[in-house]
PDB file of C-alpha atoms in Angstrom:
ATOM      1  CA  UNK A   1      -1.466  -1.910  21.528  1.00 64.00           C
ATOM      2  CA  UNK A   2      -3.295   1.589  21.736  1.00 68.00           C
ATOM      3  CA  UNK A   3      -6.210   1.951  19.447  1.00 63.00           C
ATOM      4  CA  UNK A   4      -5.816   4.021  16.136  1.00 92.00           C
ATOM      5  CA  UNK A   5      -6.932   3.637  13.240  1.00 97.00           C
ATOM      6  CA  UNK A   6      -4.802   2.148  10.200  1.00 98.00           C
ATOM      7  CA  UNK A   7      -4.727   2.917   6.757  1.00 98.00           C
ATOM      8  CA  UNK A   8      -3.514   0.214   4.265  1.00 98.00           C
ATOM      9  CA  UNK A   9      -2.489   1.577   0.696  1.00 98.00           C
ATOM     10  CA  UNK A  10      -1.276   0.102  -2.548  1.00 97.00           C
ATOM     11  CA  UNK A  11      -0.841   1.643  -5.831  1.00 97.00           C
ATOM     12  CA  UNK A  12      -0.704   0.126  -9.338  1.00 96.00           C
ATOM     13  CA  UNK A  13       1.811   2.071 -11.145  1.00 96.00           C
ATOM     14  CA  UNK A  14       3.709   2.628 -14.775  1.00 96.00           C
ATOM     15  CA  UNK A  15       6.966   1.835 -12.976  1.00 93.00           C
ATOM     16  CA  UNK A  16       9.480   1.694  -9.619  1.00 89.00           C
ATOM     17  CA  UNK A  17      10.002   5.424  -9.310  1.00 89.00           C
ATOM     18  CA  UNK A  18       7.793   7.672  -7.683  1.00 87.00           C
ATOM     19  CA  UNK A  19       9.202  10.772  -8.961  1.00 87.00           C
ATOM     20  CA  UNK A  20       9.020   9.464 -12.164  1.00 90.00           C
ATOM     21  CA  UNK A  21       6.308   6.887 -12.823  1.00 94.00           C
ATOM     22  CA  UNK A  22       2.661   7.329 -13.167  1.00 96.00           C
ATOM     23  CA  UNK A  23       0.227   5.749 -10.684  1.00 97.00           C
ATOM     24  CA  UNK A  24      -2.709   4.014 -12.632  1.00 97.00           C
ATOM     25  CA  UNK A  25      -4.771   2.787  -9.784  1.00 97.00           C
ATOM     26  CA  UNK A  26      -5.640   3.714  -5.979  1.00 98.00           C
ATOM     27  CA  UNK A  27      -6.626   1.229  -3.350  1.00 98.00           C
ATOM     28  CA  UNK A  28      -7.012   1.758   0.208  1.00 98.00           C
ATOM     29  CA  UNK A  29      -8.750   0.560   3.576  1.00 98.00           C
ATOM     30  CA  UNK A  30      -9.287   1.870   6.891  1.00 98.00           C
ATOM     31  CA  UNK A  31     -10.038  -0.039  10.056  1.00 98.00           C
ATOM     32  CA  UNK A  32      -9.351   0.066  13.531  1.00 96.00           C
ATOM     33  CA  UNK A  33      -7.058  -2.155  15.606  1.00 95.00           C
ATOM     34  CA  UNK A  34      -9.861  -2.238  18.663  1.00 92.00           C
ATOM     35  CA  UNK A  35     -11.751  -4.581  16.479  1.00 93.00           C
ATOM     36  CA  UNK A  36      -9.957  -5.069  13.100  1.00 95.00           C
ATOM     37  CA  UNK A  37     -13.504  -4.425  11.257  1.00 95.00           C
ATOM     38  CA  UNK A  38     -12.941  -2.412   8.225  1.00 96.00           C
ATOM     39  CA  UNK A  39     -14.596   1.042   8.482  1.00 97.00           C
ATOM     40  CA  UNK A  40     -14.165   1.871   4.543  1.00 98.00           C
ATOM     41  CA  UNK A  41     -12.627   1.347   1.170  1.00 98.00           C
ATOM     42  CA  UNK A  42     -11.578   3.579  -1.340  1.00 98.00           C
ATOM     43  CA  UNK A  43     -10.786   2.697  -5.144  1.00 98.00           C
ATOM     44  CA  UNK A  44      -9.888   4.651  -8.322  1.00 98.00           C
ATOM     45  CA  UNK A  45      -8.411   4.848 -11.695  1.00 98.00           C
ATOM     46  CA  UNK A  46      -6.350   7.799 -12.598  1.00 98.00           C
ATOM     47  CA  UNK A  47      -6.785   9.176 -16.256  1.00 97.00           C
ATOM     48  CA  UNK A  48      -3.408   8.772 -18.306  1.00 94.00           C
ATOM     49  CA  UNK A  49      -2.022  10.564 -21.476  1.00 91.00           C
ATOM     50  CA  UNK A  50       0.156   8.269 -22.803  1.00 94.00           C
ATOM     51  CA  UNK A  51      -0.630   4.544 -23.582  1.00 96.00           C
ATOM     52  CA  UNK A  52       0.388   2.057 -20.880  1.00 96.00           C
ATOM     53  CA  UNK A  53       3.132  -0.252 -21.284  1.00 95.00           C
ATOM     54  CA  UNK A  54       2.135  -3.806 -22.482  1.00 95.00           C
ATOM     55  CA  UNK A  55       3.998  -5.169 -19.218  1.00 95.00           C
ATOM     56  CA  UNK A  56       1.689  -3.488 -17.005  1.00 95.00           C
ATOM     57  CA  UNK A  57      -1.341  -4.298 -18.872  1.00 95.00           C
ATOM     58  CA  UNK A  58      -0.076  -7.886 -18.523  1.00 94.00           C
ATOM     59  CA  UNK A  59       0.709  -7.899 -15.111  1.00 92.00           C
ATOM     60  CA  UNK A  60      -2.316  -5.933 -13.825  1.00 93.00           C
ATOM     61  CA  UNK A  61      -4.881  -6.262 -16.653  1.00 94.00           C
ATOM     62  CA  UNK A  62      -5.904  -2.428 -16.735  1.00 96.00           C
ATOM     63  CA  UNK A  63      -6.003  -1.240 -19.920  1.00 96.00           C
ATOM     64  CA  UNK A  64      -6.053   2.126 -21.417  1.00 97.00           C
ATOM     65  CA  UNK A  65      -9.707   1.775 -21.854  1.00 96.00           C
ATOM     66  CA  UNK A  66     -10.018   1.459 -18.455  1.00 96.00           C
ATOM     67  CA  UNK A  67      -8.349   4.378 -17.394  1.00 97.00           C
ATOM     68  CA  UNK A  68     -10.201   6.689 -19.659  1.00 96.00           C
ATOM     69  CA  UNK A  69     -13.700   5.841 -19.255  1.00 97.00           C
ATOM     70  CA  UNK A  70     -13.268   4.822 -15.277  1.00 97.00           C
ATOM     71  CA  UNK A  71     -10.423   6.932 -14.385  1.00 98.00           C
ATOM     72  CA  UNK A  72     -10.776  10.541 -12.703  1.00 98.00           C
ATOM     73  CA  UNK A  73      -8.140  13.722 -13.086  1.00 98.00           C
ATOM     74  CA  UNK A  74      -4.964  13.122 -11.079  1.00 97.00           C
ATOM     75  CA  UNK A  75      -5.378  15.977  -8.787  1.00 98.00           C
ATOM     76  CA  UNK A  76      -8.590  14.823  -8.212  1.00 98.00           C
ATOM     77  CA  UNK A  77      -7.511  11.161  -7.133  1.00 98.00           C
ATOM     78  CA  UNK A  78      -4.931  12.855  -4.805  1.00 98.00           C
ATOM     79  CA  UNK A  79      -7.219  15.175  -3.125  1.00 98.00           C
ATOM     80  CA  UNK A  80      -9.551  12.351  -2.755  1.00 98.00           C
ATOM     81  CA  UNK A  81      -7.036   9.729  -1.005  1.00 98.00           C
ATOM     82  CA  UNK A  82      -5.370  12.382   1.084  1.00 98.00           C
ATOM     83  CA  UNK A  83      -8.635  13.549   2.930  1.00 98.00           C
ATOM     84  CA  UNK A  84      -9.741   9.566   2.749  1.00 98.00           C
ATOM     85  CA  UNK A  85      -6.389   8.950   5.184  1.00 97.00           C
ATOM     86  CA  UNK A  86      -6.870  10.317   8.622  1.00 96.00           C
ATOM     87  CA  UNK A  87      -4.290  12.664   9.652  1.00 93.00           C
ATOM     88  CA  UNK A  88      -3.265  10.525  12.590  1.00 94.00           C
ATOM     89  CA  UNK A  89      -3.510   7.386  11.050  1.00 96.00           C
ATOM     90  CA  UNK A  90      -0.661   4.418  10.718  1.00 97.00           C
ATOM     91  CA  UNK A  91       0.033   3.893   7.189  1.00 96.00           C
ATOM     92  CA  UNK A  92       0.151  -0.147   6.187  1.00 97.00           C
ATOM     93  CA  UNK A  93       1.229  -1.314   3.163  1.00 97.00           C
ATOM     94  CA  UNK A  94       3.217  -4.369   1.627  1.00 96.00           C
ATOM     95  CA  UNK A  95       6.431  -3.108   0.802  1.00 92.00           C
ATOM     96  CA  UNK A  96       4.996   0.034   2.170  1.00 93.00           C
ATOM     97  CA  UNK A  97       8.118   2.453   1.421  1.00 90.00           C
ATOM     98  CA  UNK A  98       7.262   1.616  -2.208  1.00 91.00           C
ATOM     99  CA  UNK A  99       3.669   3.199  -1.726  1.00 95.00           C
ATOM    100  CA  UNK A 100       4.732   5.972   0.301  1.00 93.00           C
ATOM    101  CA  UNK A 101       7.481   7.216  -2.405  1.00 92.00           C
ATOM    102  CA  UNK A 102       4.445   7.537  -4.944  1.00 95.00           C
ATOM    103  CA  UNK A 103       1.916   9.001  -2.079  1.00 96.00           C
ATOM    104  CA  UNK A 104       4.311  11.690  -1.000  1.00 94.00           C
ATOM    105  CA  UNK A 105       4.849  12.614  -4.444  1.00 95.00           C
ATOM    106  CA  UNK A 106       1.161  12.635  -5.424  1.00 97.00           C
ATOM    107  CA  UNK A 107       0.565  14.966  -2.089  1.00 97.00           C
ATOM    108  CA  UNK A 108       3.288  17.306  -2.897  1.00 95.00           C
ATOM    109  CA  UNK A 109       2.466  17.816  -6.558  1.00 96.00           C
ATOM    110  CA  UNK A 110      -1.328  18.046  -6.374  1.00 97.00           C
ATOM    111  CA  UNK A 111      -2.448  19.017  -2.633  1.00 98.00           C
ATOM    112  CA  UNK A 112       0.409  20.502  -0.110  1.00 96.00           C
ATOM    113  CA  UNK A 113       3.945  21.607  -1.692  1.00 96.00           C
ATOM    114  CA  UNK A 114       5.152  21.285   1.563  1.00 95.00           C
ATOM    115  CA  UNK A 115       3.710  17.861   2.529  1.00 94.00           C
ATOM    116  CA  UNK A 116       6.495  15.548   4.447  1.00 91.00           C
ATOM    117  CA  UNK A 117       5.137  12.018   5.643  1.00 91.00           C
ATOM    118  CA  UNK A 118       5.379  12.029   9.268  1.00 90.00           C
ATOM    119  CA  UNK A 119       3.002   9.185   9.990  1.00 93.00           C
ATOM    120  CA  UNK A 120       3.687   5.983  11.676  1.00 92.00           C
ATOM    121  CA  UNK A 121       4.562   2.874   9.430  1.00 93.00           C
ATOM    122  CA  UNK A 122       3.966  -0.503   8.963  1.00 95.00           C
ATOM    123  CA  UNK A 123       5.486  -3.072   6.553  1.00 95.00           C
ATOM    124  CA  UNK A 124       3.698  -6.159   6.130  1.00 96.00           C
ATOM    125  CA  UNK A 125       6.312  -7.790   3.766  1.00 94.00           C
ATOM    126  CA  UNK A 126       8.978  -6.908   7.424  1.00 91.00           C
ATOM    127  CA  UNK A 127       7.058  -8.656   8.742  1.00 93.00           C
ATOM    128  CA  UNK A 128       6.628 -11.594   6.960  1.00 94.00           C
ATOM    129  CA  UNK A 129      10.385 -11.760   5.806  1.00 90.00           C
ATOM    130  CA  UNK A 130      11.432 -11.779   9.381  1.00 87.00           C
ATOM    131  CA  UNK A 131       8.604 -14.456  10.084  1.00 90.00           C
ATOM    132  CA  UNK A 132       9.229 -17.049   7.516  1.00 90.00           C
ATOM    133  CA  UNK A 133      12.036 -18.415   5.322  1.00 84.00           C
ATOM    134  CA  UNK A 134       9.891 -18.717   2.112  1.00 85.00           C
ATOM    135  CA  UNK A 135       9.583 -16.371  -0.820  1.00 89.00           C
ATOM    136  CA  UNK A 136       7.808 -13.006   0.061  1.00 91.00           C
ATOM    137  CA  UNK A 137       5.478 -11.997  -2.536  1.00 94.00           C
ATOM    138  CA  UNK A 138       2.134 -10.998  -1.297  1.00 95.00           C
ATOM    139  CA  UNK A 139       0.696 -13.887  -2.948  1.00 94.00           C
ATOM    140  CA  UNK A 140       3.051 -15.883  -0.640  1.00 95.00           C
ATOM    141  CA  UNK A 141       1.683 -14.377   2.186  1.00 96.00           C
ATOM    142  CA  UNK A 142      -2.211 -15.020   1.216  1.00 95.00           C
ATOM    143  CA  UNK A 143      -0.649 -18.527   0.491  1.00 95.00           C
ATOM    144  CA  UNK A 144       0.978 -18.846   3.886  1.00 96.00           C
ATOM    145  CA  UNK A 145      -2.007 -17.524   5.758  1.00 96.00           C
ATOM    146  CA  UNK A 146      -4.552 -19.058   3.301  1.00 95.00           C
ATOM    147  CA  UNK A 147      -6.635 -15.572   3.737  1.00 94.00           C
ATOM    148  CA  UNK A 148      -9.727 -15.594   1.279  1.00 90.00           C
ATOM    149  CA  UNK A 149      -8.672 -12.902  -0.805  1.00 86.00           C
ATOM    150  CA  UNK A 150      -6.064 -13.337  -3.787  1.00 80.00           C
ATOM    151  CA  UNK A 151      -3.144 -11.079  -4.553  1.00 81.00           C
ATOM    152  CA  UNK A 152      -4.181  -9.911  -8.053  1.00 83.00           C
ATOM    153  CA  UNK A 153      -2.320  -6.952  -8.608  1.00 85.00           C
ATOM    154  CA  UNK A 154      -5.645  -4.581  -8.356  1.00 92.00           C
ATOM    155  CA  UNK A 155      -4.930  -1.793  -5.828  1.00 95.00           C
ATOM    156  CA  UNK A 156      -8.336  -2.887  -3.810  1.00 96.00           C
ATOM    157  CA  UNK A 157      -8.009  -6.251  -4.150  1.00 95.00           C
ATOM    158  CA  UNK A 158      -4.275  -6.143  -2.603  1.00 96.00           C
ATOM    159  CA  UNK A 159      -5.018  -4.200   0.236  1.00 97.00           C
ATOM    160  CA  UNK A 160      -7.692  -6.249   1.426  1.00 97.00           C
ATOM    161  CA  UNK A 161      -5.162  -9.299   0.695  1.00 96.00           C
ATOM    162  CA  UNK A 162      -2.725  -7.177   2.853  1.00 97.00           C
ATOM    163  CA  UNK A 163      -5.315  -6.462   5.682  1.00 98.00           C
ATOM    164  CA  UNK A 164      -6.319 -10.161   5.695  1.00 97.00           C
ATOM    165  CA  UNK A 165      -2.769 -11.153   6.209  1.00 98.00           C
ATOM    166  CA  UNK A 166      -2.534  -8.499   8.828  1.00 98.00           C
ATOM    167  CA  UNK A 167      -5.527 -10.053  10.724  1.00 97.00           C
ATOM    168  CA  UNK A 168      -4.067 -13.311  10.869  1.00 97.00           C
ATOM    169  CA  UNK A 169      -0.426 -12.187  12.091  1.00 97.00           C
ATOM    170  CA  UNK A 170      -2.139 -10.504  15.103  1.00 97.00           C
ATOM    171  CA  UNK A 171      -4.360 -13.345  15.979  1.00 96.00           C
ATOM    172  CA  UNK A 172      -0.870 -15.214  16.108  1.00 96.00           C
ATOM    173  CA  UNK A 173       0.686 -12.638  17.929  1.00 96.00           C
ATOM    174  CA  UNK A 174      -1.323  -9.680  19.311  1.00 95.00           C
ATOM    175  CA  UNK A 175       1.935  -7.361  19.701  1.00 95.00           C
ATOM    176  CA  UNK A 176       2.260  -7.667  16.370  1.00 95.00           C
ATOM    177  CA  UNK A 177       1.609  -4.037  15.570  1.00 95.00           C
ATOM    178  CA  UNK A 178       3.336  -2.617  18.261  1.00 93.00           C
ATOM    179  CA  UNK A 179       6.785  -4.903  17.385  1.00 91.00           C
ATOM    180  CA  UNK A 180       7.201  -3.933  13.833  1.00 90.00           C
ATOM    181  CA  UNK A 181       5.714  -0.412  13.905  1.00 91.00           C
ATOM    182  CA  UNK A 182       8.276   1.901  12.148  1.00 88.00           C
ATOM    183  CA  UNK A 183      10.619  -1.037  11.601  1.00 86.00           C
ATOM    184  CA  UNK A 184      11.866  -1.428   7.682  1.00 82.00           C
ATOM    185  CA  UNK A 185      13.886  -3.514   5.846  1.00 69.00           C
ATOM    186  CA  UNK A 186      14.262  -6.078   8.617  1.00 58.00           C
ATOM    187  CA  UNK A 187      16.620  -8.428   8.112  1.00 56.00           C
ATOM    188  CA  UNK A 188      19.055  -5.282   7.386  1.00 53.00           C
ATOM    189  CA  UNK A 189      20.245  -7.065   4.237  1.00 50.00           C
ATOM    190  CA  UNK A 190      16.787  -6.606   2.339  1.00 49.00           C
ATOM    191  CA  UNK A 191      16.310  -3.843   0.025  1.00 47.00           C
ATOM    192  CA  UNK A 192      13.802  -1.493  -1.142  1.00 46.00           C
ATOM    193  CA  UNK A 193      12.433   0.847  -3.623  1.00 44.00           C
ATOM    194  CA  UNK A 194      11.205   4.253  -2.592  1.00 45.00           C
ATOM    195  CA  UNK A 195      11.665   6.283   0.527  1.00 48.00           C
ATOM    196  CA  UNK A 196      14.197   5.966   3.389  1.00 49.00           C
ATOM    197  CA  UNK A 197      12.891   6.687   6.890  1.00 44.00           C
ATOM    198  CA  UNK A 198      14.932   9.803   8.282  1.00 39.00           C
TER     199      UNK A 198
END
């Protein structure tokens, strides 16, 4: 495996559609494959004019008050996240195509209108589905690999949990990143929200 920087991203959102629904919280983490140590993390809430759906509040425990008092404007969040992720980083997530659909929309709208994701990508959900026969939520992967950070449906917690799961996978198979890089939706009958690879 060539040494590289991997950026794990997670968004808490108001729905499943990247072009229609809103990001309300961003979590991101950078680490190097040379030592699997965290380099840096990023987290922010994003202000929103409309009230949150009650279901989203129940799932995430994020409130309208939190967004108003702790959130930043969407354009600032977009610019900060774009600057945080190195241009050549491999982008990773748990069901990463969901997050990439929101990420591409965010960057196109607020940073570079011509932006297109052409980074290498890694989907930890795809790996977990291929390696196990259990159910496949992030919380299931957390339990399966007995990692210390729970899946809380909060963006930074969930990127750290994803990192810890991937680190355990790598401990068991040092070629895991090379093997599953740019492979999405395996086994083939699995379906995904979000972008489709070209």
